[in-house]
PDB file of C-alpha atoms in Angstrom:
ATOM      1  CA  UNK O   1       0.000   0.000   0.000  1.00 51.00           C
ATOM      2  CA  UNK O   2       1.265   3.416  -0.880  1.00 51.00           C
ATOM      3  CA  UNK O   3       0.759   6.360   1.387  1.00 53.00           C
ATOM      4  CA  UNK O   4      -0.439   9.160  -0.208  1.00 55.00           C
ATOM      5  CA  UNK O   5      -0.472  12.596   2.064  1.00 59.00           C
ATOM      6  CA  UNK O   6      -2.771  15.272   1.064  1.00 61.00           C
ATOM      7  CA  UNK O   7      -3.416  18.617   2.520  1.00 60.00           C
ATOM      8  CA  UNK O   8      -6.933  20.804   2.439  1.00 54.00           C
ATOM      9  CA  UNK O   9      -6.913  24.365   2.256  1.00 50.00           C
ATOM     10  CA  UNK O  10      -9.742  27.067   1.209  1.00 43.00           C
ATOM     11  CA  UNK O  11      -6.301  29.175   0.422  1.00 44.00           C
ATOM     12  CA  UNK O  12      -2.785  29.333   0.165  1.00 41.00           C
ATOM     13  CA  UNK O  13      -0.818  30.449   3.068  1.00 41.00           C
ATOM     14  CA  UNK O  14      -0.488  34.614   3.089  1.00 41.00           C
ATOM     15  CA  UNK O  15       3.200  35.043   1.187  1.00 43.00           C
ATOM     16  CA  UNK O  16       2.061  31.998  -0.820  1.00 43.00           C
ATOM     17  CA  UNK O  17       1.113  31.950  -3.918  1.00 44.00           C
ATOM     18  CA  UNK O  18       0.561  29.092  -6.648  1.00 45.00           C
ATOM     19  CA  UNK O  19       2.836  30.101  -9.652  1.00 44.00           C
ATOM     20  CA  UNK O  20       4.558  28.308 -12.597  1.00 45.00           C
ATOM     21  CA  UNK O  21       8.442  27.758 -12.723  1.00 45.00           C
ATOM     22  CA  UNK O  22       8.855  30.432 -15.151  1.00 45.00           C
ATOM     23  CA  UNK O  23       7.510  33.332 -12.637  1.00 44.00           C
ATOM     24  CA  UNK O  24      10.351  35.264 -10.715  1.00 45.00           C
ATOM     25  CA  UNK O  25       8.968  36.184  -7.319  1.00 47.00           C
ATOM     26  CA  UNK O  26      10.134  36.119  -3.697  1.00 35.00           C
ATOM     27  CA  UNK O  27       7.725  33.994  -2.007  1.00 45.00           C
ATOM     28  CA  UNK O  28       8.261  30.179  -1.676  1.00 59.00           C
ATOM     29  CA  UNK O  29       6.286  28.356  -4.823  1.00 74.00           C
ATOM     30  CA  UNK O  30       3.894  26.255  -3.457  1.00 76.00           C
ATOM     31  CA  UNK O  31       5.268  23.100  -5.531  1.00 78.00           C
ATOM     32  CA  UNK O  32       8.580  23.933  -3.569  1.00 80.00           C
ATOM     33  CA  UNK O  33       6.586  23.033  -0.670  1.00 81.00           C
ATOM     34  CA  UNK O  34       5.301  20.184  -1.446  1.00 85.00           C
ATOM     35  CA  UNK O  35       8.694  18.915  -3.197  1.00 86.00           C
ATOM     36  CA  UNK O  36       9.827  18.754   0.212  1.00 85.00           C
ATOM     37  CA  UNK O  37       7.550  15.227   0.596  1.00 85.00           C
ATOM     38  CA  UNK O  38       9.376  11.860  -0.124  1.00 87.00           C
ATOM     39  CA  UNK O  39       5.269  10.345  -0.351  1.00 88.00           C
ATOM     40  CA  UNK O  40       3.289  11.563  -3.178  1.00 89.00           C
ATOM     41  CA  UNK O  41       1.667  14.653  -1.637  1.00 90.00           C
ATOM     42  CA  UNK O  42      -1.582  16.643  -2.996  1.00 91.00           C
ATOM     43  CA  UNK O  43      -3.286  20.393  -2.004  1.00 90.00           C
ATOM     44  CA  UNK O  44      -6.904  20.188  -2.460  1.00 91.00           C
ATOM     45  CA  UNK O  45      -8.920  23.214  -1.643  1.00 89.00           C
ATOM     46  CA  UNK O  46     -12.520  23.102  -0.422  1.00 88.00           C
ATOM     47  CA  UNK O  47     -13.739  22.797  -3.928  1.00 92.00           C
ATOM     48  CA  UNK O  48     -12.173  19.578  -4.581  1.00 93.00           C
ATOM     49  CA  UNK O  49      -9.620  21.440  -6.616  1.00 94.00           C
ATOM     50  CA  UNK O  50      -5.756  20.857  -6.622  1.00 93.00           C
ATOM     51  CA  UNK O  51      -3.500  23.433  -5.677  1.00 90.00           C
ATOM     52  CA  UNK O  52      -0.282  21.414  -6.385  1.00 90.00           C
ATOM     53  CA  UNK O  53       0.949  17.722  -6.592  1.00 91.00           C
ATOM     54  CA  UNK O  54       4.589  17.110  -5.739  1.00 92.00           C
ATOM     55  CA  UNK O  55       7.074  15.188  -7.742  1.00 92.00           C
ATOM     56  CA  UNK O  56       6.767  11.549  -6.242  1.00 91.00           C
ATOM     57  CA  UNK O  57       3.153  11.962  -6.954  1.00 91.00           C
ATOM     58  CA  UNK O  58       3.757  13.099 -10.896  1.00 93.00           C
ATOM     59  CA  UNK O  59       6.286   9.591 -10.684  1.00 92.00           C
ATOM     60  CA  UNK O  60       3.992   6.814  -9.221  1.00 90.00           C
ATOM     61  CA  UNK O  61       0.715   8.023 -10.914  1.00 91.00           C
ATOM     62  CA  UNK O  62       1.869   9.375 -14.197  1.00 92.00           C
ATOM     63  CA  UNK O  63       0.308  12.704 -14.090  1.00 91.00           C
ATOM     64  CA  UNK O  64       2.274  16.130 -14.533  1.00 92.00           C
ATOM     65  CA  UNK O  65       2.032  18.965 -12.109  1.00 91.00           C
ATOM     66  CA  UNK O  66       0.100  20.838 -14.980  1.00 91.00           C
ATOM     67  CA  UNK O  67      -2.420  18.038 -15.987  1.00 93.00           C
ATOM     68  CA  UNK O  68      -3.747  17.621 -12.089  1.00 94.00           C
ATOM     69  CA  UNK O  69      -3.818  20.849 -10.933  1.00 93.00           C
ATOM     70  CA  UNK O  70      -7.053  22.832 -11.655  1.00 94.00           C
ATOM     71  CA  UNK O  71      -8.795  20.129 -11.784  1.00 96.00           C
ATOM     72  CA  UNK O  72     -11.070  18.292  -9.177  1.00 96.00           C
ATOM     73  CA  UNK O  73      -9.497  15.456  -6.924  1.00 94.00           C
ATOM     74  CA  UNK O  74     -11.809  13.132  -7.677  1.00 94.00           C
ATOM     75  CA  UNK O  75     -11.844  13.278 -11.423  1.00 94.00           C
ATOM     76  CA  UNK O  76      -7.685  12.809 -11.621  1.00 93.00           C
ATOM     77  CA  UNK O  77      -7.844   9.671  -8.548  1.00 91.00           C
ATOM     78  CA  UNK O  78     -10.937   8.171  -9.595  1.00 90.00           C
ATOM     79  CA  UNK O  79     -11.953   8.899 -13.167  1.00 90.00           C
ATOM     80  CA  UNK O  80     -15.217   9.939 -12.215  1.00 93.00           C
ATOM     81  CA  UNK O  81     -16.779  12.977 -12.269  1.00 94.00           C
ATOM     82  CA  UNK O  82     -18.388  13.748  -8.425  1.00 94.00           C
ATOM     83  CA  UNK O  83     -16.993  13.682  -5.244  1.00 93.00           C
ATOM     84  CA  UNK O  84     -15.866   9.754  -4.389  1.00 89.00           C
ATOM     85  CA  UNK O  85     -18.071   9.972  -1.315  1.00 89.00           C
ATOM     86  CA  UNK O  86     -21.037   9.998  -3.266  1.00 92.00           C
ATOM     87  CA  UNK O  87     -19.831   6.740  -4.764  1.00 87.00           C
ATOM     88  CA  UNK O  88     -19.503   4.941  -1.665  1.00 87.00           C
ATOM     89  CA  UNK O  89     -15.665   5.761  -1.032  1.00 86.00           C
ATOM     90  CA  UNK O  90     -14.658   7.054   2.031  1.00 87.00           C
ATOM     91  CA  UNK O  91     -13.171  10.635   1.633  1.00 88.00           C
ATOM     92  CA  UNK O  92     -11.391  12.673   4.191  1.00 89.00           C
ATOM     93  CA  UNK O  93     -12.587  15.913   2.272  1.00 88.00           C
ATOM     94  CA  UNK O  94     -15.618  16.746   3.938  1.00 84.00           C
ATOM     95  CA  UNK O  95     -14.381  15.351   7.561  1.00 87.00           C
ATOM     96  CA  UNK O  96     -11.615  18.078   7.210  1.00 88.00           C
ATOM     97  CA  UNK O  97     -13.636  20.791   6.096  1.00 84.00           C
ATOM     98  CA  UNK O  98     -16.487  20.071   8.782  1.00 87.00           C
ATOM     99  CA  UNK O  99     -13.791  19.116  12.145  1.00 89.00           C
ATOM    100  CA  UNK O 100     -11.088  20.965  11.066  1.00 87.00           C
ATOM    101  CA  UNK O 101      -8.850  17.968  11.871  1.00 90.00           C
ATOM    102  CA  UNK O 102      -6.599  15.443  10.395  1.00 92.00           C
ATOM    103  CA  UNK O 103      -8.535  12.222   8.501  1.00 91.00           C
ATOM    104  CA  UNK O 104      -6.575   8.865   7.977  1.00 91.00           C
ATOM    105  CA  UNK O 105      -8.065   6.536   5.295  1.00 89.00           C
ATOM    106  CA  UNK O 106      -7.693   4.058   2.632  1.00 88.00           C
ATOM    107  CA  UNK O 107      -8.702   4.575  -1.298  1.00 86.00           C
ATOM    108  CA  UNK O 108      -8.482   2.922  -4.320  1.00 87.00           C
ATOM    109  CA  UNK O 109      -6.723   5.803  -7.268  1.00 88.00           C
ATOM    110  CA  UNK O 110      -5.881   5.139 -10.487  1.00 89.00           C
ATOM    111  CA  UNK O 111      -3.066   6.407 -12.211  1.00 87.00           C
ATOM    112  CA  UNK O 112      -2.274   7.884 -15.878  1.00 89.00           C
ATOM    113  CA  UNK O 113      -2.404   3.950 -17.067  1.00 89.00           C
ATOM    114  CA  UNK O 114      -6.118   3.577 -15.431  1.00 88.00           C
ATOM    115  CA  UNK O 115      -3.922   0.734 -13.177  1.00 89.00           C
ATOM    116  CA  UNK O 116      -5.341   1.078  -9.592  1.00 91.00           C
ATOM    117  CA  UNK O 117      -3.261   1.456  -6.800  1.00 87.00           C
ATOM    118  CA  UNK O 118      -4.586   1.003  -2.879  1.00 89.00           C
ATOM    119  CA  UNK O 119      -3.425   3.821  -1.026  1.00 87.00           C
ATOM    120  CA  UNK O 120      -3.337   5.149   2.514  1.00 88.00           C
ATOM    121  CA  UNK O 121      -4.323   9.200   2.615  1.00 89.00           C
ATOM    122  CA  UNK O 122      -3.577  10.632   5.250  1.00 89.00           C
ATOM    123  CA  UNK O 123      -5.103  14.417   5.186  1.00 90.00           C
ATOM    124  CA  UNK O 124      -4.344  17.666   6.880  1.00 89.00           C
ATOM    125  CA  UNK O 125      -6.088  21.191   7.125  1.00 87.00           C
ATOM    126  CA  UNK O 126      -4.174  23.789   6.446  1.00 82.00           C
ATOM    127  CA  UNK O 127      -5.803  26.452   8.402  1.00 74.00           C
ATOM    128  CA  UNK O 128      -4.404  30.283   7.692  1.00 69.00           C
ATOM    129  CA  UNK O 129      -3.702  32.956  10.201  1.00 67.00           C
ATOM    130  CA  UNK O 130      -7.431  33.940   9.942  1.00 68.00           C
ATOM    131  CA  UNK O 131      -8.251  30.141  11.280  1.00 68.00           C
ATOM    132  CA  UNK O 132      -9.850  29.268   8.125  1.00 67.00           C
TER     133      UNK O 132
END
């Protein structure tokens, strides 16, 4: 079983921005951040959006930074296209966004290959300086 961290946030950290390798700027890139995670490691904000995947996660899964993020979480780890709780999965998303605390679960995602891998996600809020 892989583990598979992933990290909710309604926004990026003040300083923070998401930005593309080619943009100059002083503040840390968010894929810098994430880069800094041996496990495959995902931002999802409360819109079941990514933010950023990190590089073991383009590796096992097959997916570029650029062809995950934008879209919705479920639709790049399942195929489907709503929410995987609504298909029976259990999904940390709305346990975060409703306790504010960290979910550990197991999943089924398939990769860039439609091969399936079981995975262990263990999820985080990331919670501003506003609380949110």
């Amino acid at each position: 079983m892989t583990n598979w961290h992933a990290a909710w946030g309604s926004r990026l950290p003040k300083g923070h921005k998401m930005q593309n390798e080619n943009e100059q700027d002083s503040s840390i890139a968010l894929k810098s951040l994430v880069d800094s995670h041996e496990q495959p490691f995902v931002v999802i904000d409360k819109n079941y959006r990514i933010l950023a995947v990190n590089t073991a996660y383009e590796k096992i899964y097959g997916f570029a930074a650029d062809e995950a993020v934008g879209k919705r979480c479920y639709e790049v780890s399942h195929g489907i296209n709503k929410p995987c709780h609504e298909e029976g999965e259990e999904c940390p998303h709305d346990y975060i966004y409703d306790k504010g605390e960290p979910r550990i679960c197991a999943h089924i995602h398939c990769d860039a290959n439609h091969r399936m891998h079981e995975v262990k996600v263990s999820a985080y809020p990331l919670k501003g300086m506003n609380g949110e």
